[in-house]
């Protein structure tokens, strides 16, 4: 992994700003870039989107009063070590603290860096919490990057989760298809496919990252029946243009990776320079919706500070709504009237038969009764 100014200078022509950012980052957030990801950098242009994601900017040292160490309130929703339980039916399971790259926009920079990996006892306590909490239907393995665990260790954890009857789906959040796609080898894929239904969510932010190697890695997963989704973070000056986002989303779909979320940047410390105004995010979204195959259009969301969860920030296409008619604005800006149906009762009589005796969904706060 490339971690120092000298190592990076052997690959690219570092700008004065980048050198200053690298010096400032020593006390802020570690630097680490795989040789493969560094090979994608434009050696001549500091505005290269790969460089901007991986090399610190001096602005990281300017901590604004509104910025937070834990913008998503994860540290107050952890009923067991390594478990974050914010939503009713799903949890995050933080199984490792290392990453293949230390992204300059990371919202978990307080936790990742490889200094304090979860202990075996902590992971066991996390598994125990998941096993004794029947309302958890879905577990998202994250960290750090779970694919940095050995295949054996990862298989063990997945196997333990699969033994829990109420865990219906398992997801893995990983940036390795972007920064080290060669990790997705036959051995890993053969191990993962034992644990269906299993989903992988990855994190491509720019079309420059969609290389033949990345494509091969993602397609290996998809060919093993593992759906791959992508979460993009909207980053000022990196991908904050309609042209860049359209190219990324179309390229992902060609790789059989489904664009899933487009995140407004979180209010994490030292990242103000990377965030876009929300109105810009909505304008960009309007440049995607309708103009491209809808499967290539991710949902634009903002993760509410403090742990409120994801909130769609879709611009309103409804200009008027009453019981008789709706006036909508199309993606081209035309106003069209949609007549409402005459019947308004939407209850489903067969539900009472089909779901008789089944308890209703548990819509309580994730960990409210535990904390
Ligand atoms: S890979 Fe994910 S967890 Fe790791 S630094 Fe990047 S954004 Fe943060």
PDB file of N, CA and C in Angstrom, residues 1 30 112 209 212 234 241 244-245 250 256-257 308 314 356:
ATOM      1  N   UNK A   1       0.833  -1.204   0.000  1.00  0.00           N
ATOM      2  CA  UNK A   1       0.000   0.000   0.000  1.00  0.00           C
ATOM      3  C   UNK A   1       0.874   1.264   0.000  1.00  0.00           C
ATOM      4  N   UNK A  30      -5.447   8.654   8.309  1.00  0.00           N
ATOM      5  CA  UNK A  30      -4.320   8.021   7.613  1.00  0.00           C
ATOM      6  C   UNK A  30      -4.512   7.997   6.094  1.00  0.00           C
ATOM      7  N   UNK A 112     -11.895   3.686  11.218  1.00  0.00           N
ATOM      8  CA  UNK A 112     -11.071   2.852  10.342  1.00  0.00           C
ATOM      9  C   UNK A 112      -9.624   3.340  10.345  1.00  0.00           C
ATOM     10  N   UNK A 209     -12.834   4.689 -12.680  1.00  0.00           N
ATOM     11  CA  UNK A 209     -12.648   3.484 -11.860  1.00  0.00           C
ATOM     12  C   UNK A 209     -13.191   2.221 -12.540  1.00  0.00           C
ATOM     13  N   UNK A 212     -11.214  -2.633 -16.966  1.00  0.00           N
ATOM     14  CA  UNK A 212     -11.453  -4.046 -17.300  1.00  0.00           C
ATOM     15  C   UNK A 212     -11.282  -4.956 -16.074  1.00  0.00           C
ATOM     16  N   UNK A 234     -21.713  11.695  -3.766  1.00  0.00           N
ATOM     17  CA  UNK A 234     -21.583  12.897  -4.584  1.00  0.00           C
ATOM     18  C   UNK A 234     -20.459  13.739  -4.010  1.00  0.00           C
ATOM     19  N   UNK A 241     -21.012  16.562 -11.808  1.00  0.00           N
ATOM     20  CA  UNK A 241     -21.521  17.090 -13.075  1.00  0.00           C
ATOM     21  C   UNK A 241     -22.427  16.025 -13.681  1.00  0.00           C
ATOM     22  N   UNK A 244     -20.461  13.559 -15.872  1.00  0.00           N
ATOM     23  CA  UNK A 244     -19.694  12.552 -15.143  1.00  0.00           C
ATOM     24  C   UNK A 244     -20.617  11.485 -14.542  1.00  0.00           C
ATOM     25  N   UNK A 245     -21.733  11.928 -13.963  1.00  0.00           N
ATOM     26  CA  UNK A 245     -22.641  10.959 -13.330  1.00  0.00           C
ATOM     27  C   UNK A 245     -23.295  10.048 -14.369  1.00  0.00           C
ATOM     28  N   UNK A 250     -24.111   4.724 -16.463  1.00  0.00           N
ATOM     29  CA  UNK A 250     -24.236   3.865 -17.656  1.00  0.00           C
ATOM     30  C   UNK A 250     -23.154   2.791 -17.662  1.00  0.00           C
ATOM     31  N   UNK A 256     -23.075  -4.799 -15.333  1.00  0.00           N
ATOM     32  CA  UNK A 256     -24.115  -5.535 -14.581  1.00  0.00           C
ATOM     33  C   UNK A 256     -24.109  -5.170 -13.096  1.00  0.00           C
ATOM     34  N   UNK A 257     -23.666  -3.954 -12.794  1.00  0.00           N
ATOM     35  CA  UNK A 257     -23.731  -3.432 -11.419  1.00  0.00           C
ATOM     36  C   UNK A 257     -24.857  -2.409 -11.378  1.00  0.00           C
ATOM     37  N   UNK A 308     -30.675   9.689  12.093  1.00  0.00           N
ATOM     38  CA  UNK A 308     -32.074   9.702  11.650  1.00  0.00           C
ATOM     39  C   UNK A 308     -32.360   8.760  10.499  1.00  0.00           C
ATOM     40  N   UNK A 314     -35.380  13.611  -3.362  1.00  0.00           N
ATOM     41  CA  UNK A 314     -35.842  13.701  -4.742  1.00  0.00           C
ATOM     42  C   UNK A 314     -36.586  15.021  -4.941  1.00  0.00           C
ATOM     43  N   UNK A 356     -53.060 -14.429   8.234  1.00  0.00           N
ATOM     44  CA  UNK A 356     -53.728 -14.707   9.511  1.00  0.00           C
ATOM     45  C   UNK A 356     -52.738 -15.394  10.458  1.00  0.00           C
TER      46      UNK A 356
END
